[in-house]
Tab-separated table of C-alpha atoms in Angstrom:
chain	number	residue	atom	x	y	z
A	1	THR	CA	-0.525	2.502	-15.422
A	2	SER	CA	1.993	0.486	-17.341
A	3	PRO	CA	3.234	-2.673	-15.711
A	4	PRO	CA	6.476	-2.236	-13.791
A	5	SER	CA	9.102	-2.900	-16.448
A	6	PRO	CA	12.516	-1.444	-17.180
A	7	ARG	CA	12.219	1.878	-18.946
A	8	PRO	CA	13.578	1.398	-22.458
A	9	SER	CA	13.273	4.471	-24.661
A	10	PRO	CA	9.533	5.007	-24.151
A	11	GLU	CA	7.368	5.626	-27.144
A	12	PRO	CA	5.577	8.971	-27.385
A	13	THR	CA	2.209	9.027	-25.637
A	14	PRO	CA	-0.876	11.062	-26.556
A	15	PRO	CA	-1.046	14.534	-25.020
A	16	PRO	CA	-3.407	15.050	-22.097
A	17	SER	CA	-6.951	16.192	-22.628
A	18	SER	CA	-7.901	19.767	-23.357
A	19	LYS	CA	-11.148	19.470	-21.400
A	20	PRO	CA	-12.299	22.623	-19.600
A	21	THR	CA	-11.300	21.078	-16.251
A	22	SER	CA	-7.656	20.852	-17.360
A	23	PRO	CA	-5.300	23.799	-16.932
A	24	PRO	CA	-4.728	25.999	-19.990
A	25	THR	CA	-1.108	24.830	-20.317
A	26	PRO	CA	-0.939	21.098	-21.172
A	27	ASP	CA	0.423	18.891	-18.396
A	28	PRO	CA	3.466	16.718	-18.980
A	29	THR	CA	2.881	13.123	-19.928
A	30	PRO	CA	1.529	10.959	-17.068
A	31	TYR	CA	4.317	8.946	-15.509
A	32	PRO	CA	3.709	5.537	-13.927
A	33	LEU	CA	5.051	5.559	-10.409
A	34	ASP	CA	6.955	2.308	-10.694
A	35	TYR	CA	8.176	2.480	-14.269
A	36	VAL	CA	11.714	2.969	-12.956
A	37	SER	CA	11.517	0.843	-9.842
A	38	GLN	CA	13.748	-1.925	-11.134
A	39	TRP	CA	16.675	-1.194	-8.866
A	40	THR	CA	19.638	-2.446	-10.833
A	41	LYS	CA	18.619	-0.779	-14.101
A	42	HIS	CA	18.484	2.848	-12.955
A	43	PRO	CA	21.607	3.726	-10.944
A	44	THR	CA	21.122	7.458	-11.505
A	45	ARG	CA	17.806	7.351	-9.682
A	46	TYR	CA	18.527	4.585	-7.179
A	47	PRO	CA	22.301	4.370	-6.482
A	48	THR	CA	23.548	0.831	-6.744
A	49	THR	CA	25.494	1.323	-3.522
A	50	GLU	CA	22.208	1.598	-1.677
A	51	SER	CA	20.502	-1.309	-3.435
A	52	PRO	CA	20.062	-4.446	-1.323
A	53	THR	CA	21.824	-7.625	-2.328
A	54	PHE	CA	19.424	-10.377	-3.301
A	55	ARG	CA	20.166	-13.979	-2.613
A	56	PRO	CA	19.606	-16.278	-5.584
A	57	THR	CA	16.533	-18.192	-4.531
A	58	SER	CA	14.033	-20.408	-6.222
A	59	PRO	CA	10.435	-19.316	-5.853
A	60	PRO	CA	8.565	-21.498	-3.377
A	61	SER	CA	5.582	-23.465	-4.540
A	62	ARG	CA	2.893	-21.035	-5.634
A	63	HIS	CA	0.224	-23.360	-4.285
A	64	PRO	CA	1.128	-25.025	-0.955
A	65	THR	CA	0.318	-28.716	-1.013
A	66	LEU	CA	-1.576	-28.782	2.262
A	67	PRO	CA	-5.271	-27.886	2.119
A	68	PRO	CA	-6.482	-24.798	3.975
A	69	THR	CA	-6.847	-25.500	7.670
A	70	ASN	CA	-9.242	-24.101	10.227
A	71	ARG	CA	-7.695	-21.319	12.234
A	72	PRO	CA	-7.465	-21.958	15.985
A	73	THR	CA	-10.335	-20.587	18.004
A	74	ASP	CA	-8.093	-19.881	20.978
A	75	ASN	CA	-6.333	-17.120	19.116
A	76	PRO	CA	-4.026	-15.532	21.725
A	77	THR	CA	-3.899	-12.356	19.688
A	78	ASN	CA	-7.560	-11.441	20.158
A	79	ARG	CA	-8.403	-10.930	16.516
A	80	PRO	CA	-8.781	-8.533	14.799
A	81	THR	CA	-6.861	-5.734	16.549
A	82	ASN	CA	-4.053	-7.853	17.931
A	83	THR	CA	-0.930	-5.952	16.981
A	84	PRO	CA	2.123	-7.821	18.406
A	85	THR	CA	3.144	-6.389	21.719
A	86	ASN	CA	6.890	-6.068	21.304
A	87	LYS	CA	7.018	-3.510	18.518
A	88	PRO	CA	10.513	-2.139	17.958
A	89	THR	CA	11.013	1.419	19.019
A	90	ASN	CA	12.941	2.666	15.990
A	91	ARG	CA	10.204	4.982	14.772
A	92	PRO	CA	11.706	7.343	12.190
A	93	THR	CA	10.221	10.490	13.686
A	94	LYS	CA	8.230	11.629	16.653
A	95	ARG	CA	4.844	13.251	16.387
A	96	PRO	CA	5.295	17.019	16.130
A	97	THR	CA	4.301	19.155	19.045
A	98	ASN	CA	2.292	22.330	18.996
A	99	ASN	CA	5.529	24.228	19.654
A	100	PRO	CA	7.483	23.597	16.422
A	101	THR	CA	10.358	25.881	17.366
A	102	HIS	CA	10.998	23.952	20.601
A	103	LEU	CA	11.446	27.212	22.492
A	104	PRO	CA	10.411	27.801	26.107
A	105	THR	CA	6.814	28.878	26.234
A	106	ASN	CA	6.938	30.428	29.728
A	107	ASP	CA	7.351	34.179	30.080
A	108	PRO	CA	10.944	34.657	31.379
A	109	THR	CA	9.790	37.564	33.542
A	110	LYS	CA	7.536	35.275	35.525
A	111	PRO	CA	8.537	32.375	37.758
A	112	PRO	CA	7.936	28.985	36.219
A	113	THR	CA	4.784	27.161	37.129
A	114	PRO	CA	5.626	24.339	39.566
A	115	ARG	CA	4.960	20.857	38.197
A	116	PRO	CA	2.944	18.382	40.247
A	117	THR	CA	5.135	15.782	41.879
A	118	SER	CA	2.428	13.204	42.564
A	119	PRO	CA	1.622	10.597	39.914
A	120	PRO	CA	-1.663	10.891	38.010
A	121	THR	CA	-4.652	9.208	39.530
A	122	PRO	CA	-5.872	5.887	38.104
A	123	GLU	CA	-8.984	7.690	36.856
A	124	ALA	CA	-6.896	10.226	34.915
A	125	THR	CA	-4.687	7.507	33.443
A	126	GLU	CA	-7.717	5.501	32.324
A	127	ALA	CA	-9.268	8.585	30.730
A	128	VAL	CA	-6.127	9.161	28.663
A	129	GLN	CA	-5.977	5.539	27.605
A	130	GLN	CA	-9.632	5.578	26.552
A	131	ALA	CA	-9.433	8.850	24.623
A	132	PRO	CA	-11.105	8.363	21.228
A	133	PRO	CA	-8.887	8.486	18.132
A	134	GLN	CA	-8.702	11.883	16.482
A	135	MET	CA	-9.327	12.697	12.821
A	136	LEU	CA	-6.261	13.854	10.879
A	137	HIS	CA	-6.716	17.088	8.898
A	138	GLN	CA	-3.239	18.396	8.082
A	139	HIS	CA	-1.911	18.803	4.527
A	140	VAL	CA	1.279	16.797	3.953
A	141	ARG	CA	3.499	16.672	0.869
A	142	ASP	CA	5.656	13.609	1.661
A	143	ASP	CA	6.438	12.693	5.281
A	144	PRO	CA	7.121	9.540	7.311
A	145	TRP	CA	3.912	8.075	8.709
A	146	GLU	CA	4.350	8.888	12.395
A	147	TYR	CA	1.192	7.427	13.907
A	148	GLY	CA	1.837	3.691	13.617
A	149	GLY	CA	-1.402	1.887	14.382
A	150	LYS	CA	-3.578	-0.330	12.245
A	151	ILE	CA	-2.607	0.833	8.757
A	152	GLN	CA	1.113	0.411	9.401
A	153	TYR	CA	0.675	-3.273	10.243
A	154	SER	CA	-1.866	-3.908	7.476
A	155	SER	CA	0.170	-2.215	4.722
A	156	GLY	CA	3.470	-3.524	3.495
A	157	ARG	CA	6.002	-3.847	0.747
A	158	VAL	CA	5.024	-5.925	-2.296
A	159	LEU	CA	8.279	-7.374	-3.630
A	160	PHE	CA	7.799	-9.068	-7.008
A	161	PHE	CA	9.978	-10.456	-9.784
A	162	PHE	CA	10.004	-10.647	-13.547
A	163	ASP	CA	12.767	-12.833	-14.994
A	164	GLY	CA	14.677	-12.611	-11.731
A	165	ASN	CA	14.594	-8.802	-11.623
A	166	PRO	CA	13.106	-7.288	-8.431
A	167	PHE	CA	10.423	-4.604	-8.405
A	168	VAL	CA	8.713	-2.881	-5.488
A	169	CYS	CA	5.195	-1.655	-4.780
A	170	THR	CA	2.862	-1.328	-1.790
A	171	GLY	CA	-0.174	-3.400	-0.789
A	172	THR	CA	-2.766	-3.437	2.006
A	173	VAL	CA	-4.846	-6.219	3.570
A	174	VAL	CA	-8.536	-5.573	2.858
A	175	ASP	CA	-11.765	-6.839	4.401
A	176	ASP	CA	-13.144	-9.789	2.431
A	177	GLY	CA	-15.794	-10.793	4.947
A	178	ASP	CA	-15.586	-14.397	6.095
A	179	HIS	CA	-13.411	-16.397	3.687
A	180	PRO	CA	-11.140	-18.405	5.969
A	181	ASP	CA	-9.058	-19.982	3.194
A	182	ARG	CA	-7.546	-16.691	1.973
A	183	THR	CA	-6.411	-13.148	2.715
A	184	LEU	CA	-6.813	-10.415	0.074
A	185	ILE	CA	-4.294	-7.642	-0.576
A	186	LEU	CA	-5.170	-4.564	-2.646
A	187	THR	CA	-2.504	-2.995	-4.891
A	188	ALA	CA	-2.087	-1.427	-8.357
A	189	GLY	CA	-2.450	-3.327	-11.618
A	190	HIS	CA	1.114	-2.599	-12.718
A	191	CYS	CA	2.316	-4.222	-9.485
A	192	ALA	CA	1.033	-7.593	-10.653
A	193	PHE	CA	0.812	-7.759	-14.467
A	194	LYS	CA	3.275	-6.518	-17.120
A	195	TYR	CA	1.736	-5.468	-20.416
A	196	ASP	CA	3.376	-6.052	-23.766
A	197	ASN	CA	2.197	-6.340	-27.354
A	198	GLN	CA	2.358	-10.134	-27.193
A	199	GLY	CA	-0.165	-10.319	-24.355
A	200	GLY	CA	1.814	-9.639	-21.175
A	201	ARG	CA	2.109	-11.785	-18.063
A	202	PHE	CA	1.849	-11.913	-14.309
A	203	ALA	CA	4.827	-11.632	-11.975
A	204	ASP	CA	6.854	-14.819	-11.621
A	205	TYR	CA	6.922	-14.624	-7.845
A	206	ALA	CA	5.792	-12.118	-5.204
A	207	LEU	CA	6.084	-11.530	-1.451
A	208	PHE	CA	4.109	-9.325	0.938
A	209	ILE	CA	6.124	-7.809	3.819
A	210	PRO	CA	3.817	-6.018	6.305
A	211	ASN	CA	5.159	-3.186	8.451
A	212	GLN	CA	8.479	-3.138	6.671
A	213	ASP	CA	8.975	0.293	8.246
A	214	GLU	CA	10.232	-1.451	11.403
A	215	THR	CA	12.644	-3.804	9.672
A	216	ARG	CA	15.988	-4.534	11.308
A	217	GLY	CA	17.601	-4.737	7.872
A	218	ARG	CA	18.811	-1.887	5.681
A	219	GLY	CA	15.723	-1.972	3.481
A	220	THR	CA	13.766	-4.196	1.159
A	221	ASP	CA	15.084	-7.740	0.728
A	222	GLU	CA	13.965	-11.359	0.914
A	223	ARG	CA	15.347	-11.910	4.404
A	224	CYS	CA	12.004	-12.229	6.149
A	225	GLY	CA	13.560	-12.707	9.585
A	226	ASN	CA	14.638	-9.035	9.503
A	227	ASP	CA	11.027	-7.857	9.466
A	228	PRO	CA	8.617	-7.778	12.428
A	229	LEU	CA	6.016	-10.210	11.107
A	230	GLY	CA	8.061	-11.757	8.300
A	231	CYS	CA	6.779	-12.374	4.761
A	232	TRP	CA	3.840	-14.057	3.073
A	233	THR	CA	4.040	-15.663	-0.369
A	234	LEU	CA	1.365	-14.309	-2.714
A	235	ALA	CA	-0.410	-17.232	-4.388
A	236	PHE	CA	-1.835	-15.367	-7.384
A	237	ALA	CA	-3.231	-12.028	-8.579
A	238	LEU	CA	-6.380	-10.831	-10.342
A	239	VAL	CA	-6.474	-7.935	-12.813
A	240	ASP	CA	-9.101	-6.535	-15.182
A	241	TYR	CA	-9.003	-7.597	-18.824
A	242	ASN	CA	-8.710	-3.979	-19.957
A	243	TRP	CA	-5.483	-3.588	-17.993
A	244	THR	CA	-3.905	-6.433	-19.991
A	245	THR	CA	-4.929	-5.188	-23.450
A	246	ARG	CA	-4.152	-1.439	-23.345
A	247	LYS	CA	-0.883	0.413	-23.255
A	248	PHE	CA	-0.123	3.111	-20.705
A	249	PRO	CA	-1.553	5.714	-20.303
A	250	SER	CA	-4.812	4.516	-21.892
A	251	SER	CA	-4.943	1.740	-19.258
A	252	VAL	CA	-5.070	4.034	-16.196
A	253	PRO	CA	-8.800	3.460	-15.412
A	254	TRP	CA	-7.983	-0.191	-14.614
A	255	ASP	CA	-4.787	0.224	-12.607
A	256	TYR	CA	-5.798	-1.962	-9.662
A	257	ALA	CA	-5.208	-5.579	-8.675
A	258	ILE	CA	-5.936	-8.045	-5.904
A	259	TYR	CA	-3.283	-10.424	-4.631
A	260	VAL	CA	-4.451	-13.566	-2.811
A	261	VAL	CA	-2.629	-15.256	0.064
A	262	GLN	CA	-3.537	-18.863	0.837
A	263	ASN	CA	-4.199	-19.152	4.563
A	264	VAL	CA	-1.903	-22.081	5.336
A	265	PRO	CA	1.277	-22.072	7.462
A	266	GLU	CA	3.415	-22.796	4.385
A	267	SER	CA	2.619	-19.343	2.996
A	268	HIS	CA	4.476	-17.664	5.874
A	269	GLN	CA	8.129	-17.090	6.725
A	270	PRO	CA	8.286	-15.757	10.313
A	271	GLY	CA	9.820	-12.461	11.400
A	272	PHE	CA	11.651	-11.549	14.586
A	273	VAL	CA	8.475	-10.922	16.616
A	274	TYR	CA	7.777	-14.676	16.503
A	275	LYS	CA	10.948	-15.434	18.458
A	276	GLU	CA	9.407	-13.876	21.549
A	277	GLN	CA	5.771	-14.588	20.689
A	278	PRO	CA	5.789	-18.010	18.998
A	279	GLU	CA	2.099	-18.401	19.799
A	280	LEU	CA	1.157	-15.749	17.227
A	281	SER	CA	-0.939	-17.003	14.348
A	282	THR	CA	0.799	-17.483	11.009
A	283	ILE	CA	-2.421	-16.553	9.196
A	284	LEU	CA	-2.000	-13.002	7.922
A	285	GLU	CA	-5.533	-11.754	8.474
A	286	ASP	CA	-5.467	-13.052	12.063
A	287	ILE	CA	-2.737	-10.658	13.145
A	288	VAL	CA	-3.514	-7.466	11.212
A	289	THR	CA	-6.610	-5.345	10.650
A	290	LYS	CA	-8.562	-5.942	7.424
A	291	PHE	CA	-9.394	-2.538	5.956
A	292	PRO	CA	-12.803	-1.724	4.443
A	293	ILE	CA	-13.184	-0.439	0.876
A	294	ASP	CA	-15.930	2.062	0.073
A	295	PHE	CA	-17.221	1.302	-3.421
A	296	THR	CA	-19.984	3.897	-2.977
A	297	TYR	CA	-17.698	6.896	-2.568
A	298	ASN	CA	-18.589	9.491	-5.205
A	299	GLN	CA	-16.234	12.435	-5.459
A	300	LYS	CA	-18.899	14.497	-7.249
A	301	THR	CA	-21.209	14.401	-4.233
A	302	ALA	CA	-18.397	14.599	-1.658
A	303	PRO	CA	-15.919	17.096	-3.144
A	304	ALA	CA	-12.703	18.094	-1.373
A	305	THR	CA	-12.704	14.994	0.841
A	306	HIS	CA	-9.534	15.087	2.932
A	307	THR	CA	-7.564	12.062	1.771
A	308	HIS	CA	-4.391	10.310	2.900
A	309	ALA	CA	-2.257	8.395	0.392
A	310	LEU	CA	0.242	5.979	1.946
A	311	GLY	CA	3.041	3.842	0.603
A	312	TYR	CA	6.646	2.654	0.596
A	313	THR	CA	8.643	4.810	-1.825
A	314	PHE	CA	11.935	3.207	-2.740
A	315	ASN	CA	14.026	6.365	-2.632
A	316	LYS	CA	13.295	6.536	1.110
A	317	ASP	CA	13.257	2.782	1.699
A	318	PRO	CA	12.224	1.365	4.149
A	319	ASP	CA	10.124	4.267	5.518
A	320	PHE	CA	6.329	4.018	5.423
A	321	ARG	CA	5.304	7.445	4.100
A	322	TYR	CA	2.226	9.481	3.263
A	323	CYS	CA	0.845	12.622	1.714
A	324	ALA	CA	-2.493	14.245	2.551
A	325	LYS	CA	-4.634	16.728	0.664
A	326	ASP	CA	-8.232	17.559	-0.197
A	327	LEU	CA	-9.289	15.343	-3.091
A	328	THR	CA	-9.953	16.705	-6.575
A	329	THR	CA	-9.958	15.139	-10.073
A	330	LYS	CA	-7.770	15.314	-13.188
A	331	TYR	CA	-7.965	14.136	-16.774
A	332	GLY	CA	-4.638	12.374	-17.183
A	333	ILE	CA	-6.049	11.101	-20.474
A	334	SER	CA	-8.928	12.736	-22.311
A	335	SER	CA	-11.386	9.891	-21.743
A	336	TYR	CA	-10.993	9.323	-18.004
A	337	GLN	CA	-11.240	11.491	-14.914
A	338	ASN	CA	-8.810	10.211	-12.270
A	339	LEU	CA	-9.034	11.032	-8.593
A	340	TRP	CA	-6.220	13.479	-7.840
A	341	LEU	CA	-4.151	14.758	-4.924
A	342	GLY	CA	-2.622	17.984	-6.199
A	343	VAL	CA	0.359	18.137	-3.837
A	344	CYS	CA	2.078	14.797	-3.275
A	345	ASP	CA	5.743	13.952	-3.810
A	346	MET	CA	5.749	10.209	-3.174
A	347	SER	CA	7.371	8.316	-6.032
A	348	GLY	CA	8.351	4.856	-7.281
A	349	GLY	CA	7.503	2.057	-4.858
A	350	SER	CA	4.426	3.771	-3.438
A	351	SER	CA	2.214	2.441	-6.238
A	352	GLY	CA	-0.611	0.322	-4.904
A	353	GLY	CA	-0.605	2.043	-1.516
A	354	VAL	CA	-4.100	2.936	-0.391
A	355	TRP	CA	-5.957	6.242	-0.359
A	356	MET	CA	-8.051	6.619	2.786
A	357	LYS	CA	-10.780	8.986	3.877
A	358	ASP	CA	-11.732	9.532	7.527
A	359	THR	CA	-8.149	8.765	8.547
A	360	LYS	CA	-7.518	8.846	12.304
A	361	ASP	CA	-4.420	8.878	14.460
A	362	ASP	CA	-4.911	5.234	15.428
A	363	GLY	CA	-4.267	4.305	11.798
A	364	SER	CA	-7.889	3.572	10.937
A	365	GLY	CA	-9.752	4.789	7.867
A	366	THR	CA	-11.699	3.702	4.778
A	367	ILE	CA	-10.096	2.922	1.403
A	368	ILE	CA	-11.301	4.774	-1.698
A	369	SER	CA	-8.428	4.291	-4.200
A	370	VAL	CA	-4.741	3.379	-4.638
A	371	ASN	CA	-1.594	5.215	-5.761
A	372	SER	CA	-1.359	4.885	-9.532
A	373	TRP	CA	0.609	7.526	-11.441
A	374	GLY	CA	2.081	11.026	-11.315
A	375	TYR	CA	4.109	13.439	-13.428
A	376	SER	CA	7.889	13.165	-13.601
A	377	SER	CA	8.350	16.932	-13.628
A	378	SER	CA	5.698	18.152	-11.192
A	379	THR	CA	3.973	17.206	-7.959
A	380	GLY	CA	0.693	15.304	-7.621
A	381	MET	CA	-0.687	11.785	-7.412
A	382	ALA	CA	-3.511	10.080	-9.330
A	383	GLY	CA	-5.673	7.117	-8.354
A	384	PRO	CA	-8.413	5.151	-10.136
A	385	ASN	CA	-12.029	5.785	-9.231
A	386	PHE	CA	-13.614	2.905	-7.247
A	387	TYR	CA	-17.217	4.175	-7.494
A	388	THR	CA	-19.223	1.170	-8.751
A	389	GLU	CA	-22.336	3.076	-9.827
A	390	GLY	CA	-20.077	5.429	-11.758
A	391	GLY	CA	-18.849	2.528	-13.884
A	392	ALA	CA	-15.818	1.279	-11.919
A	393	LYS	CA	-15.192	-2.490	-12.030
A	394	VAL	CA	-13.057	-2.784	-8.897
A	395	GLU	CA	-15.852	-4.204	-6.746
A	396	CYS	CA	-16.569	-6.921	-9.309
A	397	LEU	CA	-12.906	-7.945	-9.352
A	398	PHE	CA	-12.874	-7.916	-5.561
A	399	GLU	CA	-15.878	-10.250	-5.346
A	400	LYS	CA	-14.292	-12.720	-7.742
A	401	ALA	CA	-11.083	-12.733	-5.705
A	402	LYS	CA	-13.066	-14.028	-2.732
A	403	VAL	CA	-14.243	-17.234	-4.392
A	404	ILE	CA	-11.968	-18.316	-7.228
A	405	ASP	CA	-10.497	-21.768	-6.585
A	406	PHE	CA	-6.741	-21.954	-6.029
A	407	ASP	CA	-6.519	-25.034	-8.264
A	408	ASP	CA	-8.089	-23.158	-11.180
A	409	VAL	CA	-5.291	-20.584	-11.364
A	410	GLU	CA	-2.495	-20.902	-13.919
A	411	ASN	CA	0.523	-18.738	-14.738
A	412	GLY	CA	0.341	-16.734	-11.556
A	413	GLY	CA	-2.975	-14.997	-11.967
A	414	VAL	CA	-6.459	-14.514	-13.373
A	415	ILE	CA	-7.496	-12.009	-16.054
A	416	VAL	CA	-11.109	-11.091	-15.317
A	417	SER	CA	-13.055	-10.344	-18.497
A	418	ASP	CA	-16.676	-10.560	-17.304
A	419	CYS	CA	-16.955	-7.538	-15.011
């Protein structure tokens, strides 16, 4: 989609395709999910009374001066599934029960069944604790993510700035194999690079705030001590060349980006969990799960895959939210078939949040796309196709993000033109 800029009187965009797969009545114009996410510029959508107050700060050094250091081998957090132990308890909702009306299920004409008074046996307790995670199959339009687990700690708010103006997206730590000098975060292209006719540019400064859902603040801000794990400064981003040279919506096939965190202590500002667990590593990938990306997923051979899209929408900030639906496709523009979730009401701020298949109630799953765009007047969410053999370039960009030298990066990012 378009980079996240204020929405000045937008120019007309080409109508959607009339391909046979499109509905007979033309859809409205595709609408980038974060086109209106600049908080102070759109009071009718995001009331200024609810907008956080930002402290005037100077961006920290984009490249910390210390070289990458070896991570300690005596990691007290037992990488990689070492979620901090003192998670706050302010979950927004509880998992629904099978009795949604909350009415007594016993027949009133019969005496109630006596409850056992003895505690469960150790064997029964162990069996419950070792129960395998269950696959999630429900259809969801836009709800708080109620399961916690791995994805909640690995996903977070991407807070980025152009000319001092704040914008919000979502990002997720992804599995880069063994590259100890960096951590990679997947997001959308318009969450990192702003297109314009003069060439565009990368964000001036960006932060990643994992598990912002459990913040002790009112919502998104730069006060990292309010958040469980704190914040990490994003060193630079990578985007595809085609994203930087095409105007929305013709750029939607390349709406993906990789942010890179340099694995040094200077990249981190600690959160409140560190006050009680100061031994926790300050290296991001040491304390969260790195999620796999499936670049072989082909929607044509696996139709109707049940898919979860997750993200931090600003209008419900700071909740971590999701929608879930069987995957289809849609021609948002005539030349490109996006992946599509037909019923999804997440909006600005959720861009860059991951789409997962095989999602389980422990928060595990496999990434197949990211939130990209929707329609302003109807439900639904689109994501770019990651299928490499189908022509997608995401995997190529991902491989380059693993090895590019920090000292070779200028102006906040790298435009990849040889994928």
